[in-house]
Amino acid sequence: MKRQKRDISQRAYSKGYQLGYQGRPEEACPFRDGSLTAQEWIRGWHEGHSDNLDGIKVQASQQKIIALR
């Protein structure tokens, strides 16, 4: 049985979250400015960055990402 791919917006948010949590710069967004995927990536980046600053543990951040799938 084929596995269905997640929506590109979900993938963009997830990748943005991961890089934001890791402390990467917001300018690392790989998507074209103003596109829907760029907006989702930046939204994820902000949440990941915020969680990192708030001291959220790595396991909790990974559970957030898994819950998105």
mmCIF file of N, CA and C in Angstrom:
data_model
loop_
_atom_site.group_PDB
_atom_site.id
_atom_site.type_symbol
_atom_site.label_atom_id
_atom_site.label_comp_id
_atom_site.label_asym_id
_atom_site.label_seq_id
_atom_site.Cartn_x
_atom_site.Cartn_y
_atom_site.Cartn_z
ATOM 1 N N MET A 1 0.842 -1.172 0.000
ATOM 2 C CA MET A 1 0.000 0.000 0.000
ATOM 3 C C MET A 1 0.892 1.242 0.000
ATOM 4 N N LYS A 2 0.564 2.179 -0.862
ATOM 5 C CA LYS A 2 1.336 3.412 -0.925
ATOM 6 C C LYS A 2 1.042 4.301 0.274
ATOM 7 N N ARG A 3 2.072 4.977 0.718
ATOM 8 C CA ARG A 3 1.897 5.926 1.814
ATOM 9 C C ARG A 3 1.646 7.305 1.227
ATOM 10 N N GLN A 4 0.630 7.977 1.711
ATOM 11 C CA GLN A 4 0.288 9.291 1.195
ATOM 12 C C GLN A 4 1.228 10.336 1.784
ATOM 13 N N LYS A 5 1.735 11.216 0.927
ATOM 14 C CA LYS A 5 2.617 12.279 1.388
ATOM 15 C C LYS A 5 1.821 13.328 2.148
ATOM 16 N N ARG A 6 2.517 13.933 3.111
ATOM 17 C CA ARG A 6 1.894 15.033 3.821
ATOM 18 C C ARG A 6 1.812 16.245 2.905
ATOM 19 N N ASP A 7 0.925 17.113 3.217
ATOM 20 C CA ASP A 7 0.766 18.359 2.484
ATOM 21 C C ASP A 7 2.066 19.161 2.552
ATOM 22 N N ILE A 8 2.411 19.857 1.486
ATOM 23 C CA ILE A 8 3.654 20.619 1.447
ATOM 24 C C ILE A 8 3.669 21.713 2.521
ATOM 25 N N SER A 9 2.510 22.253 2.859
ATOM 26 C CA SER A 9 2.452 23.272 3.919
ATOM 27 C C SER A 9 2.839 22.676 5.265
ATOM 28 N N GLN A 10 2.386 21.457 5.525
ATOM 29 C CA GLN A 10 2.747 20.782 6.768
ATOM 30 C C GLN A 10 4.233 20.485 6.821
ATOM 31 N N ARG A 11 4.785 20.056 5.696
ATOM 32 C CA ARG A 11 6.217 19.774 5.645
ATOM 33 C C ARG A 11 7.026 21.045 5.837
ATOM 34 N N ALA A 12 6.577 22.148 5.234
ATOM 35 C CA ALA A 12 7.283 23.424 5.377
ATOM 36 C C ALA A 12 7.256 23.882 6.833
ATOM 37 N N TYR A 13 6.097 23.770 7.482
ATOM 38 C CA TYR A 13 5.974 24.155 8.890
ATOM 39 C C TYR A 13 6.905 23.308 9.749
ATOM 40 N N SER A 14 6.911 22.002 9.504
ATOM 41 C CA SER A 14 7.736 21.082 10.278
ATOM 42 C C SER A 14 9.220 21.402 10.133
ATOM 43 N N LYS A 15 9.674 21.628 8.911
ATOM 44 C CA LYS A 15 11.083 21.959 8.688
ATOM 45 C C LYS A 15 11.431 23.307 9.311
ATOM 46 N N GLY A 16 10.531 24.271 9.194
ATOM 47 C CA GLY A 16 10.758 25.575 9.812
ATOM 48 C C GLY A 16 10.855 25.463 11.319
ATOM 49 N N TYR A 17 9.984 24.646 11.906
ATOM 50 C CA TYR A 17 10.010 24.436 13.349
ATOM 51 C C TYR A 17 11.347 23.845 13.774
ATOM 52 N N GLN A 18 11.775 22.822 13.068
ATOM 53 C CA GLN A 18 13.029 22.153 13.425
ATOM 54 C C GLN A 18 14.215 23.107 13.353
ATOM 55 N N LEU A 19 14.295 23.895 12.287
ATOM 56 C CA LEU A 19 15.421 24.816 12.148
ATOM 57 C C LEU A 19 15.337 25.969 13.147
ATOM 58 N N GLY A 20 14.135 26.420 13.445
ATOM 59 C CA GLY A 20 13.966 27.457 14.461
ATOM 60 C C GLY A 20 14.381 26.955 15.828
ATOM 61 N N TYR A 21 14.031 25.718 16.130
ATOM 62 C CA TYR A 21 14.398 25.117 17.413
ATOM 63 C C TYR A 21 15.909 24.948 17.522
ATOM 64 N N GLN A 22 16.549 24.650 16.395
ATOM 65 C CA GLN A 22 17.999 24.459 16.376
ATOM 66 C C GLN A 22 18.771 25.775 16.439
ATOM 67 N N GLY A 23 18.067 26.895 16.305
ATOM 68 C CA GLY A 23 18.732 28.190 16.388
ATOM 69 C C GLY A 23 19.211 28.738 15.058
ATOM 70 N N ARG A 24 18.759 28.157 13.974
ATOM 71 C CA ARG A 24 19.144 28.661 12.652
ATOM 72 C C ARG A 24 18.450 29.995 12.396
ATOM 73 N N PRO A 25 19.020 30.828 11.536
ATOM 74 C CA PRO A 25 18.414 32.140 11.260
ATOM 75 C C PRO A 25 17.135 32.022 10.428
ATOM 76 N N GLU A 26 16.257 32.963 10.620
ATOM 77 C CA GLU A 26 14.997 32.988 9.872
ATOM 78 C C GLU A 26 15.247 33.133 8.373
ATOM 79 N N GLU A 27 16.350 33.752 8.016
ATOM 80 C CA GLU A 27 16.691 33.957 6.605
ATOM 81 C C GLU A 27 17.019 32.648 5.885
ATOM 82 N N ALA A 28 17.100 31.553 6.613
ATOM 83 C CA ALA A 28 17.398 30.249 6.011
ATOM 84 C C ALA A 28 16.191 29.649 5.291
ATOM 85 N N CYS A 29 15.087 30.371 5.259
ATOM 86 C CA CYS A 29 13.872 29.871 4.603
ATOM 87 C C CYS A 29 14.168 29.563 3.135
ATOM 88 N N PRO A 30 13.923 28.321 2.705
ATOM 89 C CA PRO A 30 14.243 27.930 1.331
ATOM 90 C C PRO A 30 13.160 28.278 0.306
ATOM 91 N N PHE A 31 12.065 28.875 0.748
ATOM 92 C CA PHE A 31 10.947 29.136 -0.151
ATOM 93 C C PHE A 31 10.904 30.596 -0.593
ATOM 94 N N ARG A 32 10.245 30.842 -1.699
ATOM 95 C CA ARG A 32 10.125 32.184 -2.275
ATOM 96 C C ARG A 32 9.337 33.091 -1.328
ATOM 97 N N ASP A 33 9.842 34.295 -1.122
ATOM 98 C CA ASP A 33 9.176 35.254 -0.229
ATOM 99 C C ASP A 33 7.723 35.464 -0.625
ATOM 100 N N GLY A 34 6.867 35.462 0.378
ATOM 101 C CA GLY A 34 5.452 35.729 0.163
ATOM 102 C C GLY A 34 4.619 34.523 -0.242
ATOM 103 N N SER A 35 5.255 33.405 -0.542
ATOM 104 C CA SER A 35 4.480 32.230 -0.938
ATOM 105 C C SER A 35 3.834 31.603 0.300
ATOM 106 N N LEU A 36 2.826 30.797 0.073
ATOM 107 C CA LEU A 36 2.136 30.120 1.174
ATOM 108 C C LEU A 36 3.092 29.208 1.935
ATOM 109 N N THR A 37 3.940 28.490 1.215
ATOM 110 C CA THR A 37 4.878 27.602 1.887
ATOM 111 C C THR A 37 5.898 28.388 2.706
ATOM 112 N N ALA A 38 6.320 29.550 2.217
ATOM 113 C CA ALA A 38 7.249 30.395 2.986
ATOM 114 C C ALA A 38 6.577 30.888 4.262
ATOM 115 N N GLN A 39 5.308 31.245 4.177
ATOM 116 C CA GLN A 39 4.576 31.702 5.359
ATOM 117 C C GLN A 39 4.460 30.585 6.386
ATOM 118 N N GLU A 40 4.182 29.368 5.940
ATOM 119 C CA GLU A 40 4.088 28.225 6.852
ATOM 120 C C GLU A 40 5.440 27.907 7.468
ATOM 121 N N TRP A 41 6.503 27.977 6.656
ATOM 122 C CA TRP A 41 7.853 27.718 7.157
ATOM 123 C C TRP A 41 8.208 28.730 8.244
ATOM 124 N N ILE A 42 7.920 29.995 7.998
ATOM 125 C CA ILE A 42 8.239 31.053 8.968
ATOM 126 C C ILE A 42 7.393 30.900 10.229
ATOM 127 N N ARG A 43 6.130 30.514 10.071
ATOM 128 C CA ARG A 43 5.274 30.275 11.242
ATOM 129 C C ARG A 43 5.856 29.149 12.098
ATOM 130 N N GLY A 44 6.307 28.077 11.446
ATOM 131 C CA GLY A 44 6.945 26.977 12.162
ATOM 132 C C GLY A 44 8.249 27.419 12.806
ATOM 133 N N TRP A 45 9.031 28.214 12.072
ATOM 134 C CA TRP A 45 10.308 28.703 12.596
ATOM 135 C C TRP A 45 10.089 29.517 13.866
ATOM 136 N N HIS A 46 9.104 30.408 13.841
ATOM 137 C CA HIS A 46 8.825 31.228 15.021
ATOM 138 C C HIS A 46 8.427 30.377 16.220
ATOM 139 N N GLU A 47 7.595 29.376 15.992
ATOM 140 C CA GLU A 47 7.176 28.524 17.100
ATOM 141 C C GLU A 47 8.351 27.705 17.633
ATOM 142 N N GLY A 48 9.168 27.163 16.736
ATOM 143 C CA GLY A 48 10.342 26.399 17.161
ATOM 144 C C GLY A 48 11.343 27.268 17.905
ATOM 145 N N HIS A 49 11.565 28.464 17.402
ATOM 146 C CA HIS A 49 12.490 29.404 18.048
ATOM 147 C C HIS A 49 11.975 29.769 19.444
ATOM 148 N N SER A 50 10.690 30.018 19.542
ATOM 149 C CA SER A 50 10.060 30.355 20.823
ATOM 150 C C SER A 50 10.177 29.198 21.815
ATOM 151 N N ASP A 51 9.921 27.973 21.338
ATOM 152 C CA ASP A 51 10.030 26.803 22.216
ATOM 153 C C ASP A 51 11.458 26.633 22.720
ATOM 154 N N ASN A 52 12.433 26.884 21.859
ATOM 155 C CA ASN A 52 13.831 26.778 22.252
ATOM 156 C C ASN A 52 14.151 27.810 23.333
ATOM 157 N N LEU A 53 13.702 29.048 23.137
ATOM 158 C CA LEU A 53 13.958 30.100 24.120
ATOM 159 C C LEU A 53 13.238 29.840 25.437
ATOM 160 N N ASP A 54 12.078 29.189 25.359
ATOM 161 C CA ASP A 54 11.304 28.875 26.567
ATOM 162 C C ASP A 54 11.857 27.663 27.312
ATOM 163 N N GLY A 55 12.840 26.989 26.728
ATOM 164 C CA GLY A 55 13.461 25.846 27.396
ATOM 165 C C GLY A 55 12.724 24.537 27.213
ATOM 166 N N ILE A 56 11.916 24.442 26.172
ATOM 167 C CA ILE A 56 11.208 23.192 25.895
ATOM 168 C C ILE A 56 12.250 22.115 25.575
ATOM 169 N N LYS A 57 12.113 20.964 26.182
ATOM 170 C CA LYS A 57 13.059 19.863 25.996
ATOM 171 C C LYS A 57 12.975 19.295 24.578
ATOM 172 N N VAL A 58 14.051 18.669 24.154
ATOM 173 C CA VAL A 58 14.135 18.105 22.807
ATOM 174 C C VAL A 58 13.037 17.077 22.574
ATOM 175 N N GLN A 59 12.777 16.211 23.555
ATOM 176 C CA GLN A 59 11.747 15.183 23.379
ATOM 177 C C GLN A 59 10.377 15.810 23.147
ATOM 178 N N ALA A 60 10.064 16.861 23.872
ATOM 179 C CA ALA A 60 8.767 17.513 23.702
ATOM 180 C C ALA A 60 8.666 18.152 22.321
ATOM 181 N N SER A 61 9.754 18.734 21.849
ATOM 182 C CA SER A 61 9.723 19.349 20.519
ATOM 183 C C SER A 61 9.560 18.277 19.442
ATOM 184 N N GLN A 62 10.198 17.131 19.628
ATOM 185 C CA GLN A 62 10.064 16.046 18.666
ATOM 186 C C GLN A 62 8.644 15.491 18.656
ATOM 187 N N GLN A 63 8.009 15.441 19.821
ATOM 188 C CA GLN A 63 6.625 14.975 19.890
ATOM 189 C C GLN A 63 5.694 15.921 19.153
ATOM 190 N N LYS A 64 5.977 17.219 19.208
ATOM 191 C CA LYS A 64 5.171 18.190 18.460
ATOM 192 C C LYS A 64 5.252 17.905 16.974
ATOM 193 N N ILE A 65 6.454 17.656 16.491
ATOM 194 C CA ILE A 65 6.647 17.389 15.072
ATOM 195 C C ILE A 65 5.943 16.097 14.659
ATOM 196 N N ILE A 66 6.045 15.074 15.462
ATOM 197 C CA ILE A 66 5.397 13.803 15.170
ATOM 198 C C ILE A 66 3.875 13.969 15.140
ATOM 199 N N ALA A 67 3.340 14.793 16.028
ATOM 200 C CA ALA A 67 1.890 15.009 16.075
ATOM 201 C C ALA A 67 1.374 15.674 14.806
ATOM 202 N N LEU A 68 2.226 16.391 14.108
ATOM 203 C CA LEU A 68 1.800 17.051 12.869
ATOM 204 C C LEU A 68 1.605 16.069 11.723
ATOM 205 N N ARG A 69 2.212 14.926 11.808
ATOM 206 C CA ARG A 69 2.159 13.964 10.702
ATOM 207 C C ARG A 69 0.840 13.306 10.583
#
